[in-house]
Amino acid sequence: MKILIWIAISALGAGSVAFSAFHKGETINALWLVVAGLCSFAVAYRFYSKWLITKVLVLDGQRATPAHTKQDGKDFVPTNKWVVFGHHFAAIAGPGPLVGPVLAAQFGYLPGMLWILIGATLGGGVHDAIVMFASIRRGGKSVGQMLKEEVNPLVGFVAMVSVLAIMTILLAVLGLVVVKALAESPWGLFTIAMTIPLAFIMGFGHTIFKVSVRNITIFGIVGLIVSVWAGSNLKEWGIEHFFDYKGETIAWSIMIYGFAASVLPVWMLLAPRDYLSTFMKIGTVAVLAVVVIWVAPELQMPKLTQFIDGTGLVFLGTVFPFVFITIACGAISGFHALISSGTTPKLLDREDQIRSVAYGAMITEMLVALMALVAACALQPGEYFAINAGAAKIVQTDPSQAAAVTQMITTAGFPVTVAGMDKLAADIGEKTMFGRVGGAPTFAVGMAQMFARAFGPGWMAFWYHFAIMFEALFILTTIDAGTRVGRFILQDFLGGIWKPLGNTRSLPANVFASAVLVAAWGFFLYQGVVDPLGGINTLWPLFGIANQLLAVIAFCLGTTILIKMGKARYLAVTVIPLLFLMSVTFAAGYIKLFDANPKMGFISATKFYAGKIAGGGTPTEMKEWAAQQFNFTVDTIVTAFFLLAVAIIFLGCLREWIKLLSGSKKIVLNEAPYVALPEGA
């Protein structure tokens, strides 16, 4: 009976994917994508993750984890499995699974759907699990530190420098997304601010006063629901102005919060807040999935659009390689390697929980990404492009251009009217929805429309602003964990310069490293907030490539570990995703560097603005052109550095693999000594 059930689930999933791929009608019901996602989730977790854990990694549930062997009450703390799952999921599920699929929807629903399902189950879950396994077996060490020990010091040094640089960019980008979501948004700011005292109460209640996880969870969920409800009533209560701030203030607040989350004991703020946020995240996405099943909306976006050729209105770039760069979280994301070798392995109580925490959280995020894709593709395509097209941003400052923008989109084959866009903005309580780029507003509109169909159209504005707040909550939990992980990596690096700085048990060392890291990403964040052409806005185009290059580094480590464990016969599980991501990231990097179109290639854009400066212009134009020339020069240098660094890491690892497999070098596996779990643990 079990065999028949699993054959039926597999056939249903495969059939749903096939129907979605070969369907020739103008629209397709979203249920096909939902069924494909749920069946992929079930089959991948039941069979592939089980095989990976029992045959490839061979986890030992009786082996003590770093949370036990290095327990210090601050960073290394044995923690309940579901609290760790909540922390890990909240940390990895940043803006990626919401924003990436929305932006990639310009290619149609099919490329994004296939990459999310295949990438997450065969790549992302493996990536997260093997890095977490390696870190747990090595005392909770970071990716760079492990490469230094398992390959050679040069590869490790290059990896640590690269990871720190990439992490600085990622955290600043995430911070800017949060600022945009919370600036002048009292409801969102209030709700997110309330999660902090709730987290403190939960942390002290469970750790100090030994309140059960069940009771502390009930308290947290009730408190979160009350916070969401109260946030929506601030205006009626006359206190809305207390939570209405400009971007600069929000940026400083995020920096202070990131510093606190990095320095304070993990049980006090970081873990309980991420655990609490997970209920909001998974709960909202679960309700959205139920609503999609109930409403059964038709996907208005075709399975493929003409923009697969690289002429997109949302962003330029052909479907290969840019759909794999645009959709990272939800499929494969290098940022996950930092969490899997950062905070999570220091909290995990038992080694055999890697399956549910690492692989399970990854494919849960897969479902989140699929829901975001459905939300975007359920919109009228004309409205989707009017919201996301970069050319539509001009309408925000010059409303008279609305007719020209709608005509441009209609001519491209996606009809839209100014009246229709005005009605959409009025329905959700916004001034305009033209040019609301970035993906987050689109997801919020799609989610609001489906919730309104299920619960009544009068709630459209409520659901839209709820979704915006929900997205900000998603992203902020990535910043706090990311900052703490960055502190660990920075201390690994600084410890090689002066040993006391590498001591994670030292409060002065922790404070110093946290302050340096927050200052680094905080500088780029603040400059990006006050200057639309400065700070992190300069490095924003590097976000996708940088993130996926991190995944390449992680797969290099995973492949090395498998060879040293004597598991060379299973190398396909890491080598195939590694080679695919190498081809994707290096192809995208080459295009971004050398494409002749100034709107695509960094070098050609630098020359383009140099030519404009040479031709002369007004003082304002000259200043702007000089800033753009500087930005593209920086992008060129940083992209070239990242590609060179990852090439060095890959070639260094390849050399090591050849030596190990040929027997010309003795295998030395640098695992921590075996320690059995204490009695009753």
CSV table of C-alpha atoms in Angstrom, one decimal, residues 257-558:
chain,number,residue,atom,x,y,z
A,257,TYR,CA,19.6,45.8,15.9
A,258,GLY,CA,22.1,43.8,13.8
A,259,PHE,CA,24.9,44.7,16.3
A,260,ALA,CA,22.7,43.6,19.3
A,261,ALA,CA,21.7,40.4,17.6
A,262,SER,CA,25.4,39.6,16.9
A,263,VAL,CA,26.7,40.3,20.4
A,264,LEU,CA,23.9,39.1,22.8
A,265,PRO,CA,23.7,35.4,23.7
A,266,VAL,CA,21.9,33.6,20.9
A,267,TRP,CA,19.1,32.3,23.2
A,268,MET,CA,18.2,35.8,24.3
A,269,LEU,CA,17.2,37.5,21.0
A,270,LEU,CA,18.3,35.9,17.8
A,271,ALA,CA,17.0,32.3,18.1
A,272,PRO,CA,13.6,33.2,19.7
A,273,ARG,CA,12.9,36.1,17.4
A,274,ASP,CA,13.7,34.0,14.3
A,275,TYR,CA,11.6,31.1,15.7
A,276,LEU,CA,8.7,33.5,16.2
A,277,SER,CA,9.1,35.0,12.8
A,278,THR,CA,8.9,31.5,11.2
A,279,PHE,CA,5.3,31.1,12.4
A,280,MET,CA,4.4,34.3,10.6
A,281,LYS,CA,6.3,33.2,7.5
A,282,ILE,CA,5.2,29.6,7.2
A,283,GLY,CA,1.7,30.4,8.5
A,284,THR,CA,1.1,33.2,5.9
A,285,VAL,CA,2.5,31.1,3.0
A,286,ALA,CA,0.4,28.1,4.2
A,287,VAL,CA,-2.8,30.3,4.2
A,288,LEU,CA,-1.8,31.6,0.7
A,289,ALA,CA,-1.5,28.0,-0.5
A,290,VAL,CA,-4.9,27.2,0.9
A,291,VAL,CA,-6.3,30.3,-0.8
A,292,VAL,CA,-4.8,29.4,-4.1
A,293,ILE,CA,-6.3,25.9,-3.8
A,294,TRP,CA,-9.7,27.5,-2.8
A,295,VAL,CA,-9.7,30.2,-5.4
A,296,ALA,CA,-7.9,28.2,-8.1
A,297,PRO,CA,-6.8,31.3,-10.1
A,298,GLU,CA,-5.7,31.1,-13.7
A,299,LEU,CA,-2.1,32.1,-14.4
A,300,GLN,CA,-2.4,35.0,-16.8
A,301,MET,CA,1.3,35.0,-17.7
A,302,PRO,CA,2.2,32.6,-20.5
A,303,LYS,CA,4.6,29.8,-19.9
A,304,LEU,CA,7.2,31.5,-22.0
A,305,THR,CA,7.4,35.2,-23.1
A,306,GLN,CA,9.4,36.8,-25.9
A,307,PHE,CA,11.7,38.2,-23.3
A,308,ILE,CA,13.6,34.9,-23.0
A,309,ASP,CA,15.8,36.4,-25.7
A,310,GLY,CA,17.2,39.0,-23.3
A,311,THR,CA,15.1,42.1,-24.2
A,312,GLY,CA,13.1,42.1,-21.0
A,313,LEU,CA,11.2,45.1,-19.7
A,314,VAL,CA,12.0,44.2,-16.1
A,315,PHE,CA,15.7,43.4,-16.5
A,316,LEU,CA,17.9,42.6,-19.5
A,317,GLY,CA,19.4,39.2,-19.9
A,318,THR,CA,18.5,35.9,-21.7
A,319,VAL,CA,16.7,33.1,-19.8
A,320,PHE,CA,20.1,31.3,-19.6
A,321,PRO,CA,21.9,32.2,-17.4
A,322,PHE,CA,19.9,34.9,-15.8
A,323,VAL,CA,16.9,33.0,-14.5
A,324,PHE,CA,19.3,31.0,-12.4
A,325,ILE,CA,20.9,34.2,-11.0
A,326,THR,CA,17.6,35.9,-10.4
A,327,ILE,CA,16.1,33.0,-8.5
A,328,ALA,CA,18.6,32.0,-5.8
A,329,CYS,CA,16.8,31.5,-2.5
A,330,GLY,CA,14.0,29.0,-3.2
A,331,ALA,CA,16.4,27.0,-5.5
A,332,ILE,CA,20.1,27.2,-4.6
A,333,SER,CA,21.5,30.1,-2.6
A,334,GLY,CA,25.1,30.5,-1.4
A,335,PHE,CA,23.9,32.6,1.5
A,336,HIS,CA,22.5,29.4,3.0
A,337,ALA,CA,26.0,28.1,3.3
A,338,LEU,CA,26.9,30.9,5.7
A,339,ILE,CA,23.9,30.1,8.0
A,340,SER,CA,24.6,26.3,7.7
A,341,SER,CA,28.2,26.9,8.8
A,342,GLY,CA,27.4,29.8,11.1
A,343,THR,CA,24.7,30.0,13.8
A,344,THR,CA,22.7,26.7,13.1
A,345,PRO,CA,25.5,24.1,13.7
A,346,LYS,CA,26.2,25.8,17.0
A,347,LEU,CA,22.6,25.3,18.1
A,348,LEU,CA,21.7,21.8,16.7
A,349,ASP,CA,21.2,19.3,19.5
A,350,ARG,CA,21.7,16.1,17.5
A,351,GLU,CA,23.5,15.4,14.3
A,352,ASP,CA,20.6,13.4,12.8
A,353,GLN,CA,18.4,16.5,12.9
A,354,ILE,CA,20.3,17.9,9.9
A,355,ARG,CA,17.8,16.2,7.6
A,356,SER,CA,14.8,18.1,8.9
A,357,VAL,CA,16.6,21.4,9.7
A,358,ALA,CA,18.8,21.7,6.6
A,359,TYR,CA,17.1,19.8,3.8
A,360,GLY,CA,13.6,20.3,5.2
A,361,ALA,CA,14.0,24.1,5.6
A,362,MET,CA,15.3,24.3,2.0
A,363,ILE,CA,12.4,22.6,0.4
A,364,THR,CA,10.0,24.5,2.6
A,365,GLU,CA,11.5,27.6,1.1
A,366,MET,CA,11.0,26.0,-2.3
A,367,LEU,CA,7.2,26.1,-1.7
A,368,VAL,CA,7.5,29.8,-0.6
A,369,ALA,CA,9.2,30.6,-3.9
A,370,LEU,CA,6.6,28.7,-5.9
A,371,MET,CA,3.8,30.6,-4.1
A,372,ALA,CA,5.6,33.9,-5.0
A,373,LEU,CA,5.7,32.8,-8.7
A,374,VAL,CA,2.0,32.0,-8.6
A,375,ALA,CA,1.2,35.4,-7.1
A,376,ALA,CA,3.1,37.2,-9.8
A,377,CYS,CA,1.8,35.2,-12.7
A,378,ALA,CA,-1.8,35.4,-11.6
A,379,LEU,CA,-1.7,39.2,-12.2
A,380,GLN,CA,-2.6,40.6,-15.6
A,381,PRO,CA,0.7,40.6,-17.5
A,382,GLY,CA,0.2,44.2,-18.5
A,383,GLU,CA,-0.2,45.2,-14.9
A,384,TYR,CA,2.8,43.1,-13.9
A,385,PHE,CA,5.1,44.9,-16.4
A,386,ALA,CA,3.7,48.3,-15.5
A,387,ILE,CA,4.6,47.7,-11.9
A,388,ASN,CA,8.1,46.2,-12.6
A,389,ALA,CA,9.4,47.8,-15.7
A,390,GLY,CA,12.3,50.2,-15.0
A,391,ALA,CA,11.0,52.6,-17.7
A,392,ALA,CA,7.7,52.9,-15.7
A,393,LYS,CA,9.5,54.6,-12.7
A,394,ILE,CA,9.3,58.0,-14.5
A,395,VAL,CA,5.5,58.0,-13.9
A,396,GLN,CA,6.2,58.5,-10.2
A,397,THR,CA,7.8,61.9,-10.8
A,398,ASP,CA,5.9,62.8,-14.0
A,399,PRO,CA,2.4,61.3,-14.1
A,400,SER,CA,1.9,62.7,-17.6
A,401,GLN,CA,4.2,59.9,-18.9
A,402,ALA,CA,1.7,57.2,-17.8
A,403,ALA,CA,0.0,57.0,-21.2
A,404,ALA,CA,3.4,56.6,-23.0
A,405,VAL,CA,4.4,53.8,-20.6
A,406,THR,CA,1.1,51.9,-21.0
A,407,GLN,CA,1.4,52.2,-24.8
A,408,MET,CA,5.0,50.8,-24.7
A,409,ILE,CA,3.8,47.8,-22.7
A,410,THR,CA,0.7,47.3,-24.8
A,411,THR,CA,2.8,47.4,-28.0
A,412,ALA,CA,5.0,44.6,-26.5
A,413,GLY,CA,1.9,42.4,-26.4
A,414,PHE,CA,0.7,42.9,-22.9
A,415,PRO,CA,-2.4,45.2,-22.8
A,416,VAL,CA,-2.7,47.7,-19.9
A,417,THR,CA,-4.5,51.0,-19.4
A,418,VAL,CA,-3.8,54.1,-17.3
A,419,ALA,CA,-7.4,53.7,-15.9
A,420,GLY,CA,-6.7,50.1,-14.9
A,421,MET,CA,-3.5,51.0,-13.1
A,422,ASP,CA,-5.2,53.9,-11.3
A,423,LYS,CA,-7.9,51.6,-10.1
A,424,LEU,CA,-5.4,49.0,-8.9
A,425,ALA,CA,-3.6,51.8,-6.9
A,426,ALA,CA,-6.9,53.0,-5.4
A,427,ASP,CA,-7.9,49.5,-4.5
A,428,ILE,CA,-4.8,48.9,-2.4
A,429,GLY,CA,-4.6,52.5,-1.0
A,430,GLU,CA,-1.5,53.6,-2.9
A,431,LYS,CA,-0.9,56.8,-5.0
A,432,THR,CA,0.5,54.9,-7.9
A,433,MET,CA,1.7,51.4,-8.8
A,434,PHE,CA,3.7,52.4,-11.9
A,435,GLY,CA,7.4,51.6,-11.6
A,436,ARG,CA,7.2,50.0,-8.1
A,437,VAL,CA,10.2,47.8,-9.0
A,438,GLY,CA,12.0,45.3,-6.9
A,439,GLY,CA,9.5,42.5,-6.8
A,440,ALA,CA,8.1,43.0,-3.3
A,441,PRO,CA,5.1,45.3,-4.3
A,442,THR,CA,4.2,42.8,-7.1
A,443,PHE,CA,4.1,39.9,-4.7
A,444,ALA,CA,2.0,42.0,-2.3
A,445,VAL,CA,-0.5,42.9,-5.0
A,446,GLY,CA,-0.8,39.3,-6.2
A,447,MET,CA,-1.3,38.0,-2.6
A,448,ALA,CA,-3.8,40.8,-1.9
A,449,GLN,CA,-5.9,40.0,-5.0
A,450,MET,CA,-6.1,36.3,-4.1
A,451,PHE,CA,-6.9,37.0,-0.5
A,452,ALA,CA,-9.6,39.5,-1.6
A,453,ARG,CA,-11.2,36.9,-3.9
A,454,ALA,CA,-11.3,34.5,-0.9
A,455,PHE,CA,-12.3,36.9,1.9
A,456,GLY,CA,-14.0,39.9,0.1
A,457,PRO,CA,-12.8,42.8,-2.1
A,458,GLY,CA,-13.2,45.3,0.6
A,459,TRP,CA,-10.0,44.0,2.3
A,460,MET,CA,-7.6,44.6,-0.7
A,461,ALA,CA,-5.8,47.5,1.0
A,462,PHE,CA,-5.5,45.6,4.3
A,463,TRP,CA,-4.0,42.5,2.6
A,464,TYR,CA,-1.6,44.6,0.5
A,465,HIS,CA,0.0,46.4,3.5
A,466,PHE,CA,-0.1,43.2,5.5
A,467,ALA,CA,2.0,41.5,2.7
A,468,ILE,CA,4.5,44.4,2.6
A,469,MET,CA,4.9,44.1,6.4
A,470,PHE,CA,5.2,40.3,6.0
A,471,GLU,CA,8.0,40.7,3.4
A,472,ALA,CA,10.0,43.1,5.7
A,473,LEU,CA,9.7,40.5,8.5
A,474,PHE,CA,11.1,37.9,6.1
A,475,ILE,CA,14.1,40.0,5.3
A,476,LEU,CA,15.0,41.3,8.7
A,477,THR,CA,15.5,37.8,10.1
A,478,THR,CA,18.2,37.3,7.5
A,479,ILE,CA,20.1,40.4,8.5
A,480,ASP,CA,20.3,39.5,12.2
A,481,ALA,CA,21.5,35.9,11.6
A,482,GLY,CA,23.7,37.1,8.7
A,483,THR,CA,25.5,39.7,10.9
A,484,ARG,CA,26.2,37.1,13.6
A,485,VAL,CA,27.5,34.7,11.0
A,486,GLY,CA,29.6,37.4,9.5
A,487,ARG,CA,31.1,38.1,12.9
A,488,PHE,CA,32.1,34.4,13.2
A,489,ILE,CA,33.8,34.6,9.7
A,490,LEU,CA,35.5,37.9,10.5
A,491,GLN,CA,36.8,36.4,13.8
A,492,ASP,CA,38.2,33.4,11.9
A,493,PHE,CA,40.0,35.8,9.7
A,494,LEU,CA,41.2,38.2,12.4
A,495,GLY,CA,42.3,35.3,14.6
A,496,GLY,CA,44.9,34.6,12.0
A,497,ILE,CA,46.3,38.1,12.4
A,498,TRP,CA,46.0,38.3,16.2
A,499,LYS,CA,44.8,35.2,18.1
A,500,PRO,CA,42.7,36.9,20.8
A,501,LEU,CA,40.4,38.5,18.2
A,502,GLY,CA,39.5,35.0,17.0
A,503,ASN,CA,38.2,33.9,20.5
A,504,THR,CA,34.4,33.8,20.2
A,505,ARG,CA,34.1,33.4,24.0
A,506,SER,CA,35.7,36.8,24.5
A,507,LEU,CA,33.1,39.6,24.8
A,508,PRO,CA,35.6,42.4,23.7
A,509,ALA,CA,36.5,40.4,20.6
A,510,ASN,CA,32.9,39.8,19.8
A,511,VAL,CA,32.0,43.4,20.3
A,512,PHE,CA,35.0,44.5,18.1
A,513,ALA,CA,34.2,42.1,15.3
A,514,SER,CA,30.5,42.9,15.3
A,515,ALA,CA,31.2,46.6,15.2
A,516,VAL,CA,33.6,46.3,12.3
A,517,LEU,CA,31.2,44.1,10.3
A,518,VAL,CA,28.1,46.3,11.0
A,519,ALA,CA,30.2,49.4,10.1
A,520,ALA,CA,31.1,47.8,6.8
A,521,TRP,CA,27.6,46.9,5.6
A,522,GLY,CA,26.1,49.8,7.4
A,523,PHE,CA,28.2,52.3,5.5
A,524,PHE,CA,27.1,51.0,2.1
A,525,LEU,CA,23.5,50.8,3.4
A,526,TYR,CA,23.3,54.4,4.7
A,527,GLN,CA,25.0,55.8,1.6
A,528,GLY,CA,22.5,53.9,-0.5
A,529,VAL,CA,19.6,55.4,1.5
A,530,VAL,CA,20.7,59.0,1.2
A,531,ASP,CA,22.1,58.8,-2.4
A,532,PRO,CA,20.2,56.9,-5.2
A,533,LEU,CA,23.5,56.6,-7.1
A,534,GLY,CA,25.8,55.8,-4.1
A,535,GLY,CA,26.6,53.2,-1.5
A,536,ILE,CA,25.0,49.8,-2.0
A,537,ASN,CA,23.1,51.1,-5.1
A,538,THR,CA,26.6,50.9,-6.7
A,539,LEU,CA,27.0,47.2,-5.9
A,540,TRP,CA,23.3,46.1,-6.3
A,541,PRO,CA,23.9,44.7,-9.8
A,542,LEU,CA,26.4,42.2,-8.3
A,543,PHE,CA,23.9,40.7,-5.8
A,544,GLY,CA,22.8,37.7,-7.8
A,545,ILE,CA,26.2,36.7,-9.2
A,546,ALA,CA,27.9,37.2,-5.8
A,547,ASN,CA,25.3,35.0,-4.0
A,548,GLN,CA,25.6,32.1,-6.5
A,549,LEU,CA,29.4,32.3,-6.4
A,550,LEU,CA,29.1,31.6,-2.7
A,551,ALA,CA,27.2,28.4,-3.6
A,552,VAL,CA,30.1,27.4,-5.9
A,553,ILE,CA,32.5,27.8,-3.0
A,554,ALA,CA,30.3,25.7,-0.8
A,555,PHE,CA,30.0,22.8,-3.3
A,556,CYS,CA,33.8,22.9,-3.7
A,557,LEU,CA,34.0,22.2,0.0
A,558,GLY,CA,31.3,19.5,-0.1
